[in-house]
Short mmCIF file of C-alpha atoms in Angstrom, two decimals:
data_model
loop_
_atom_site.label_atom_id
_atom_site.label_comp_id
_atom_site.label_asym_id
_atom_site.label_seq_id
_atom_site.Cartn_x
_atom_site.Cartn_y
_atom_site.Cartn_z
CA UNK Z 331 96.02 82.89 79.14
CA UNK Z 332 98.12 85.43 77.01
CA UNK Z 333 101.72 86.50 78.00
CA UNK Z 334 100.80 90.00 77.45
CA UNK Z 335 97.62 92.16 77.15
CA UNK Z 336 98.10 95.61 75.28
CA UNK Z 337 95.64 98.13 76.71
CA UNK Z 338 94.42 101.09 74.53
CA UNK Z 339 92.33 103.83 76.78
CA UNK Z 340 90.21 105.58 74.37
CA UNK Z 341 87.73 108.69 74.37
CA UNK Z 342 86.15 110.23 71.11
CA UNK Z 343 89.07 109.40 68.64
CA UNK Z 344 88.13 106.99 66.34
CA UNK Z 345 90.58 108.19 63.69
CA UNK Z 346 93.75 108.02 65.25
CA UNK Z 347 92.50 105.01 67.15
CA UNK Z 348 92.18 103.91 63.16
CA UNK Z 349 95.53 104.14 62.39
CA UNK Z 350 97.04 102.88 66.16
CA UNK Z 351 95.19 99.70 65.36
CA UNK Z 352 96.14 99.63 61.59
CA UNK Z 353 99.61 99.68 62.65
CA UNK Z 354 98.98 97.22 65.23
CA UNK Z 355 97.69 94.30 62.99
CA UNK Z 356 100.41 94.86 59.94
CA UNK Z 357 103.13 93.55 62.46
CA UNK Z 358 101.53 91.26 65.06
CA UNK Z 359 102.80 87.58 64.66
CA UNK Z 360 102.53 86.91 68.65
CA UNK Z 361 99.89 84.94 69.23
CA UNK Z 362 100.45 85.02 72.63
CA UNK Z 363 99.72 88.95 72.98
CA UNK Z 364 96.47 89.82 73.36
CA UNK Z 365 95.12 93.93 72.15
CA UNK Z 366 92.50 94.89 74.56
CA UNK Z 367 90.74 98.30 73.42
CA UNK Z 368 88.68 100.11 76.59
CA UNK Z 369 86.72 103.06 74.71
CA UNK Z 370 85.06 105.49 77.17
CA UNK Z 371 83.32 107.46 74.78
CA UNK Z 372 80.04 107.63 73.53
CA UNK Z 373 78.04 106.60 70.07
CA UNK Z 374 77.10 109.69 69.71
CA UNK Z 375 80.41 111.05 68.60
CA UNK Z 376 81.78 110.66 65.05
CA UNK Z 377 84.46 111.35 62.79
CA UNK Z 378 85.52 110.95 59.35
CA UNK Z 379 87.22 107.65 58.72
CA UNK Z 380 87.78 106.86 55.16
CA UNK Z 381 84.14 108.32 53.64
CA UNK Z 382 82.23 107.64 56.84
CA UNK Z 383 81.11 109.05 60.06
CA UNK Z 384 82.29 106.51 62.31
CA UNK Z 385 81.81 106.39 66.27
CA UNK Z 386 84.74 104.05 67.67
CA UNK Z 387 81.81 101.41 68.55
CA UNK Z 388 81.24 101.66 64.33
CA UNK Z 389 85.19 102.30 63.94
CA UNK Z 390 85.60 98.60 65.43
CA UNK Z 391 82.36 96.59 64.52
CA UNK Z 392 83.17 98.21 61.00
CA UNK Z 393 86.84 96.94 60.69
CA UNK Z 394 88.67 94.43 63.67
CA UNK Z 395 85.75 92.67 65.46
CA UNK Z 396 86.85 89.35 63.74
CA UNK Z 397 90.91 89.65 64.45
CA UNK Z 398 92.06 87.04 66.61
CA UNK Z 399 93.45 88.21 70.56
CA UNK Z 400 91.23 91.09 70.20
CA UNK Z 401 88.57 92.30 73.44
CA UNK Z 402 86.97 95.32 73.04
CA UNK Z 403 84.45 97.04 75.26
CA UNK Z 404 82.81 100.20 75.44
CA UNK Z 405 81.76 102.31 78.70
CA UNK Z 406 80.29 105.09 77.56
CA UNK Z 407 81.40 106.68 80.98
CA UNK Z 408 82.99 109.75 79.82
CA UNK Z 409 86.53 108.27 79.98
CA UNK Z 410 86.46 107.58 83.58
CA UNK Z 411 90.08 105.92 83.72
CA UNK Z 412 89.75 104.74 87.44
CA UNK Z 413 86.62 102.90 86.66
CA UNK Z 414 87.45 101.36 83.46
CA UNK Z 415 91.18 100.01 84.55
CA UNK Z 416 89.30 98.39 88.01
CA UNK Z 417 86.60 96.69 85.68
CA UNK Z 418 89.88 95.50 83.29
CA UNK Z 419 92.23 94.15 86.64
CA UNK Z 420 88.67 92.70 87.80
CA UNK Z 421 86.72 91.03 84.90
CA UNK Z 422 89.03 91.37 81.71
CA UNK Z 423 92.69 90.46 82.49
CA UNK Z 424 93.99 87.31 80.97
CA UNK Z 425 97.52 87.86 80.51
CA UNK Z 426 101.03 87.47 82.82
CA UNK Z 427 101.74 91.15 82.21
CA UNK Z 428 100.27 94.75 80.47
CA UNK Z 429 101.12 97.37 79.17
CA UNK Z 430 99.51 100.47 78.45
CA UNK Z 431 99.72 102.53 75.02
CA UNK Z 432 98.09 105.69 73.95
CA UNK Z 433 95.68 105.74 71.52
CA UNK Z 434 97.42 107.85 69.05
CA UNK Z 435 101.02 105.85 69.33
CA UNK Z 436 101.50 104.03 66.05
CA UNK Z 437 103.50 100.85 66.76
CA UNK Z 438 107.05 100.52 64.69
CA UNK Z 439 107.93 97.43 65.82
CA UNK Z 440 107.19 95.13 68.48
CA UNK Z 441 110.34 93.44 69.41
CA UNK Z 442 110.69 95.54 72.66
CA UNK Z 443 107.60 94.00 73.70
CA UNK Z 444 108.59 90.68 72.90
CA UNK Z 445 111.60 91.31 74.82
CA UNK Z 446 109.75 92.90 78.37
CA UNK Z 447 106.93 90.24 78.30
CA UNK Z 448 109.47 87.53 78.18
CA UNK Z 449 111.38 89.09 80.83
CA UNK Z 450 108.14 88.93 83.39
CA UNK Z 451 107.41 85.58 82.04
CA UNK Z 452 110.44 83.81 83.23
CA UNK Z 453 110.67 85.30 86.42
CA UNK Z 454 107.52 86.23 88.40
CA UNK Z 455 109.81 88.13 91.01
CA UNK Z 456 109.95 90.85 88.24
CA UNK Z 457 106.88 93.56 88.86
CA UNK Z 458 108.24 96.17 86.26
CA UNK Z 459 110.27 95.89 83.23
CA UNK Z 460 110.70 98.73 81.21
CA UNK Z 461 110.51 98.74 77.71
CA UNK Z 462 112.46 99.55 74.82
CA UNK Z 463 110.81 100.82 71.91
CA UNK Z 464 112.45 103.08 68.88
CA UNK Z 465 111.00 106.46 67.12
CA UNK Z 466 109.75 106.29 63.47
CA UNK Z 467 112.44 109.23 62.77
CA UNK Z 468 115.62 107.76 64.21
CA UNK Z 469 117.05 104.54 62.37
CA UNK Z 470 119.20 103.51 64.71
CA UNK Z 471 118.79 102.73 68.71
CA UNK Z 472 121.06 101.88 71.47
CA UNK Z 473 121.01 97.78 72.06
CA UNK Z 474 119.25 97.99 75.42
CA UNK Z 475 121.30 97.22 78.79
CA UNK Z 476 118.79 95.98 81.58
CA UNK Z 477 119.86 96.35 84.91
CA UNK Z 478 117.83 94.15 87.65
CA UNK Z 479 117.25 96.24 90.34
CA UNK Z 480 115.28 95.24 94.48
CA UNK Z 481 111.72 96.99 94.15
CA UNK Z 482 112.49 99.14 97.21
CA UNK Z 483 115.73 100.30 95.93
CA UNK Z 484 114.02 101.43 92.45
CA UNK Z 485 111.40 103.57 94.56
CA UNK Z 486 114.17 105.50 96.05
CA UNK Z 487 116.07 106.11 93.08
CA UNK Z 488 113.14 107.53 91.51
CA UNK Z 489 112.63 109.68 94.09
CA UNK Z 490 116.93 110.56 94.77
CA UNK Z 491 118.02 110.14 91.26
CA UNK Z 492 115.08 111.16 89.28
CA UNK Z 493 114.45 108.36 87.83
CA UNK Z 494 111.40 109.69 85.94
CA UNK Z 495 113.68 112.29 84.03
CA UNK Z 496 116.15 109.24 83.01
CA UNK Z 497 114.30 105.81 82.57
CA UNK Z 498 112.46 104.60 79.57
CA UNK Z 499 109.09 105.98 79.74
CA UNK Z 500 107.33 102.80 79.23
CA UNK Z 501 106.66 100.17 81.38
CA UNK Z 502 105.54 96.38 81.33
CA UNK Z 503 103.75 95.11 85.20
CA UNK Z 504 103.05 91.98 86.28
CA UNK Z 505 99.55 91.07 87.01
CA UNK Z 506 99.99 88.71 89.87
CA UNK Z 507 102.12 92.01 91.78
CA UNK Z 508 99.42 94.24 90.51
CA UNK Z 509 97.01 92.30 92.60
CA UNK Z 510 99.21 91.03 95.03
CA UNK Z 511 100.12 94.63 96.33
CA UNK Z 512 96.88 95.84 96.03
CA UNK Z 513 98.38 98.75 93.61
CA UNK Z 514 95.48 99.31 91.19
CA UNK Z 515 94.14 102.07 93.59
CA UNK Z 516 92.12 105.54 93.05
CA UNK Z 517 91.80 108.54 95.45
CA UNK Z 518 88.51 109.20 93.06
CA UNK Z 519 89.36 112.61 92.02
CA UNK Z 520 87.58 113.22 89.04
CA UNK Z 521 83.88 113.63 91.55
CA UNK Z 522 85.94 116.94 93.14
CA UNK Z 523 86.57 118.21 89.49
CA UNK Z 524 90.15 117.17 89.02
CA UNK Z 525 91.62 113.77 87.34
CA UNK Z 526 92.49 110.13 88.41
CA UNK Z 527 94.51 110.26 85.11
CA UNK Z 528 96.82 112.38 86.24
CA UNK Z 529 99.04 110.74 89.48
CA UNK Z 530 97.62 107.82 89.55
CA UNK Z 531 100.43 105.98 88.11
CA UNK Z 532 102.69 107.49 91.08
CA UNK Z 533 100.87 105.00 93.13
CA UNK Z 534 100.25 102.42 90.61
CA UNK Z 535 104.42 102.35 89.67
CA UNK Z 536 105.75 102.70 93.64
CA UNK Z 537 103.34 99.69 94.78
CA UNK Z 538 104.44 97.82 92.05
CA UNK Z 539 108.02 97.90 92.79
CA UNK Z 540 107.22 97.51 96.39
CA UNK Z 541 109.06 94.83 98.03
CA UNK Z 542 109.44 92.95 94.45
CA UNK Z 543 112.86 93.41 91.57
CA UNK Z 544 112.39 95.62 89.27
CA UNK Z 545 113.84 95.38 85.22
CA UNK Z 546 115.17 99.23 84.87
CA UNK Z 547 116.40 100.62 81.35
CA UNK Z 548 118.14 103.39 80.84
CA UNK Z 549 115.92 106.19 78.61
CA UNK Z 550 119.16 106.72 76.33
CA UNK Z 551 118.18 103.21 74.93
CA UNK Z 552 114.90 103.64 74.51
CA UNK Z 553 113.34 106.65 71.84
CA UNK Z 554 109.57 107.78 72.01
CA UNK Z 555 107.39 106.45 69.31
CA UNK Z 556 105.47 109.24 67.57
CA UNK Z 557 102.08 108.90 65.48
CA UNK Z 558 102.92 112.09 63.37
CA UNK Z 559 106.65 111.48 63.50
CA UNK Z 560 108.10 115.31 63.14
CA UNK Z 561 106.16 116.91 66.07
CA UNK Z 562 106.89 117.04 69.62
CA UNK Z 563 103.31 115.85 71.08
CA UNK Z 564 104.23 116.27 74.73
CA UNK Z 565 101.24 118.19 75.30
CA UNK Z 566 98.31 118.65 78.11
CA UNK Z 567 95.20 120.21 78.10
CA UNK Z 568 95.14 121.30 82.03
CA UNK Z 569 98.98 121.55 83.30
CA UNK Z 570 98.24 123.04 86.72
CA UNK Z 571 95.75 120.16 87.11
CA UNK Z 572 98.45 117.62 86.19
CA UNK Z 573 100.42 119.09 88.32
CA UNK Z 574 98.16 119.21 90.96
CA UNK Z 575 96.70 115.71 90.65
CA UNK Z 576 100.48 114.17 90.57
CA UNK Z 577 101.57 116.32 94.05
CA UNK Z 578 98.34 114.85 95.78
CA UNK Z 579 98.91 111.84 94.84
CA UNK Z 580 102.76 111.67 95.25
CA UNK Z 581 101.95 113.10 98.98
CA UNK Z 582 99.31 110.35 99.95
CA UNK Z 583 101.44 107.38 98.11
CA UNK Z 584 104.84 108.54 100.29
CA UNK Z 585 102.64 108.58 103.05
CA UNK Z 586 101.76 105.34 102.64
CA UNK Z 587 105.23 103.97 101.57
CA UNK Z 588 106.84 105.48 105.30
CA UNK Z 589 103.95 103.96 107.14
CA UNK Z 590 104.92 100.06 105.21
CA UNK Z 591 108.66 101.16 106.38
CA UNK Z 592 109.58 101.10 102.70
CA UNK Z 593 111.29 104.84 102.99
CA UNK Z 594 112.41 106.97 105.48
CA UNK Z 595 110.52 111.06 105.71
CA UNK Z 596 113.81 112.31 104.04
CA UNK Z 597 112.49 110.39 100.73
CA UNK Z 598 109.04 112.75 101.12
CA UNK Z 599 110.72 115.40 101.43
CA UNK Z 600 112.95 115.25 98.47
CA UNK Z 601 110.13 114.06 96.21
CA UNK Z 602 107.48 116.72 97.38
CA UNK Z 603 110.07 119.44 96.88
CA UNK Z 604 110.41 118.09 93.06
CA UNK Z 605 106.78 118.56 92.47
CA UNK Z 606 106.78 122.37 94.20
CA UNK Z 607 109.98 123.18 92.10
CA UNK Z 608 108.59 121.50 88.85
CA UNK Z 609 104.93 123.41 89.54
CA UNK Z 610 107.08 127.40 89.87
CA UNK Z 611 108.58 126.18 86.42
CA UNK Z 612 105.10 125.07 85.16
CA UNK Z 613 103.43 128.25 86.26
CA UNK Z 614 105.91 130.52 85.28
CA UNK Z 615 106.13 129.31 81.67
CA UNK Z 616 102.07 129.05 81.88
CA UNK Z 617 101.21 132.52 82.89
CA UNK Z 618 101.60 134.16 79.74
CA UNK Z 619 101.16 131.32 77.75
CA UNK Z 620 98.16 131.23 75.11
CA UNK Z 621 96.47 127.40 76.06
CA UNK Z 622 93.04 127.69 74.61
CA UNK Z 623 91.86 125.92 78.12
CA UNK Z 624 94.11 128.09 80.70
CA UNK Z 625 90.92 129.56 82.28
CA UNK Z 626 89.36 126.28 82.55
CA UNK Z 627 92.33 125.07 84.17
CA UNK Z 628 92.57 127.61 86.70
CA UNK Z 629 89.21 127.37 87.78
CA UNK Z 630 89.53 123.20 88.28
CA UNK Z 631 92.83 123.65 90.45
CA UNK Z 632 91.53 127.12 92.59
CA UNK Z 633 88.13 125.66 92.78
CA UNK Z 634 89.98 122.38 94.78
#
């Protein structure tokens, strides 16, 4: 049993996977944190890495099969994120808590993560802690401030106070809420052409927090971490179809919140109206942008 398993989602990257992992193993002294790496890509695609043509099956067997409180496993599912997370909450998990990073987020430090695990490990009440974490820019950061916040109180502040403009955009859940509250749940989107990686996290986060305390932090204490370091890499492929993946989610997830008498309909409300205001902004700015994949977009969100 670890006290924390760090997931890496990957598809077809093995050289910034290279350096995420790189960065990983210079600082890791915990032995009690386990790196769990789920690649949904295939063998068949390579890149450079060093002088080789390396897969990420190559990119691991090559360099980190023999670290210690490493699992990898490859799906070769075309980065099906719904069935690769149920397979890790069914047959994989062996930790009190996870977290999820991307797979081109260098690691800085790991002292936030110290910090959150330990925070789920001596209270099991606790189904969320956020995490602090600094940039690889900024040399200073705010000591963090935790407040300890009821479950079902966090839920509506997200919703009321936008919570997901203002808190720290990572997050640390407990496993034994996870399963508890049956939150590791897909609407299957991706067989109707859309994405289960976009919005499923609405439903993951809220049934979390569901009738459980919740660790919040502030995002003024916490600073993104950046692989490149001097570029803004908020970026996505298919914004009306993250857009519309979140709303359909956020609608059916509300939905089910009202019917467990978590929230009243004025909470829907509110939050749905976010999503339409946030999707006239999207749209707007996305109209006469130049995205590379805008007419691939449109047809996966008109074609719903």
């Amino acid at each position: 049993m670890f006290d924390l398993d760090i997931i890496i989602i990957t598809y077809n990257r093995p050289k910034y996977l290279h350096l995420v992992l790189q960065s990983f193993f210079k600082l890791n002294n915990y032995k009690e944190f386990r790196l769990v790496v789920l690649d949904g890509g295939n063998k068949n695609y390579k890149e450079i890495v060093g002088k080789e043509k390396l897969c990420t099956y190559d990119l691991i067997s090559k360099y980190y099969k023999d670290y210690d409180n490493f699992f990898y496993k490859n799906y070769s599912n075309n980065g099906d994120w719904a069935k690769i997370l149920e397979d890790y909450i069914t047959n994989i998990v062996r930790a009190k808590s996870m977290v999820i990073v991307g797979d081109d987020d260098n690691f800085i430090n790991l002292e936030g993560f110290k910090q959150a695990s330990e925070e789920i490990k001596n209270n099991n009440k606790i189904s969320i802690c956020n995490i602090s974490y600094k940039d690889n820019i900024l040399k200073k950061v705010t000591r963090p401030e935790y407040d300890l916040i009821n479950g079902n109180d966090y839920i509506k502040n997200f919703i009321s106070k936008e919570y997901i403009n203002s808190q720290s955009v990572m997050h640390f859940f407990n496993v034994d809420r996870i399963k508890k509250n049956e939150s590791m749940f897909f609407l299957n989107l991706r067989s109707r052409g859309l994405e289960d990686f976009f919005g499923w996290d609405m439903h993951f986060l809220f049934l979390t927090a569901m009738n459980n305390k919740v660790k919040y932090l502030e995002a003024s204490t916490a600073l993104e971490m950046g692989a490149r370091g001097d570029e803004i890499r908020y970026t996505v492929a298919y914004p009306l179809t993250q857009w519309l993946c979140y709303y359909i989610y956020s609608k059916y997830t509300l939905k089910k919140l009202i019917k467990k008498k978590i929230i009243k309909t004025y909470y829907k409300r509110i939050f749905l109206l976010f999503w339409i205001n946030s999707f006239l902004i999207c749209y707007s700015k996305y109209l006469f942008s130049k995205y590379s994949t805008r007419d691939e977009d449109y047809k996966k969100v008109f074609s719903f």
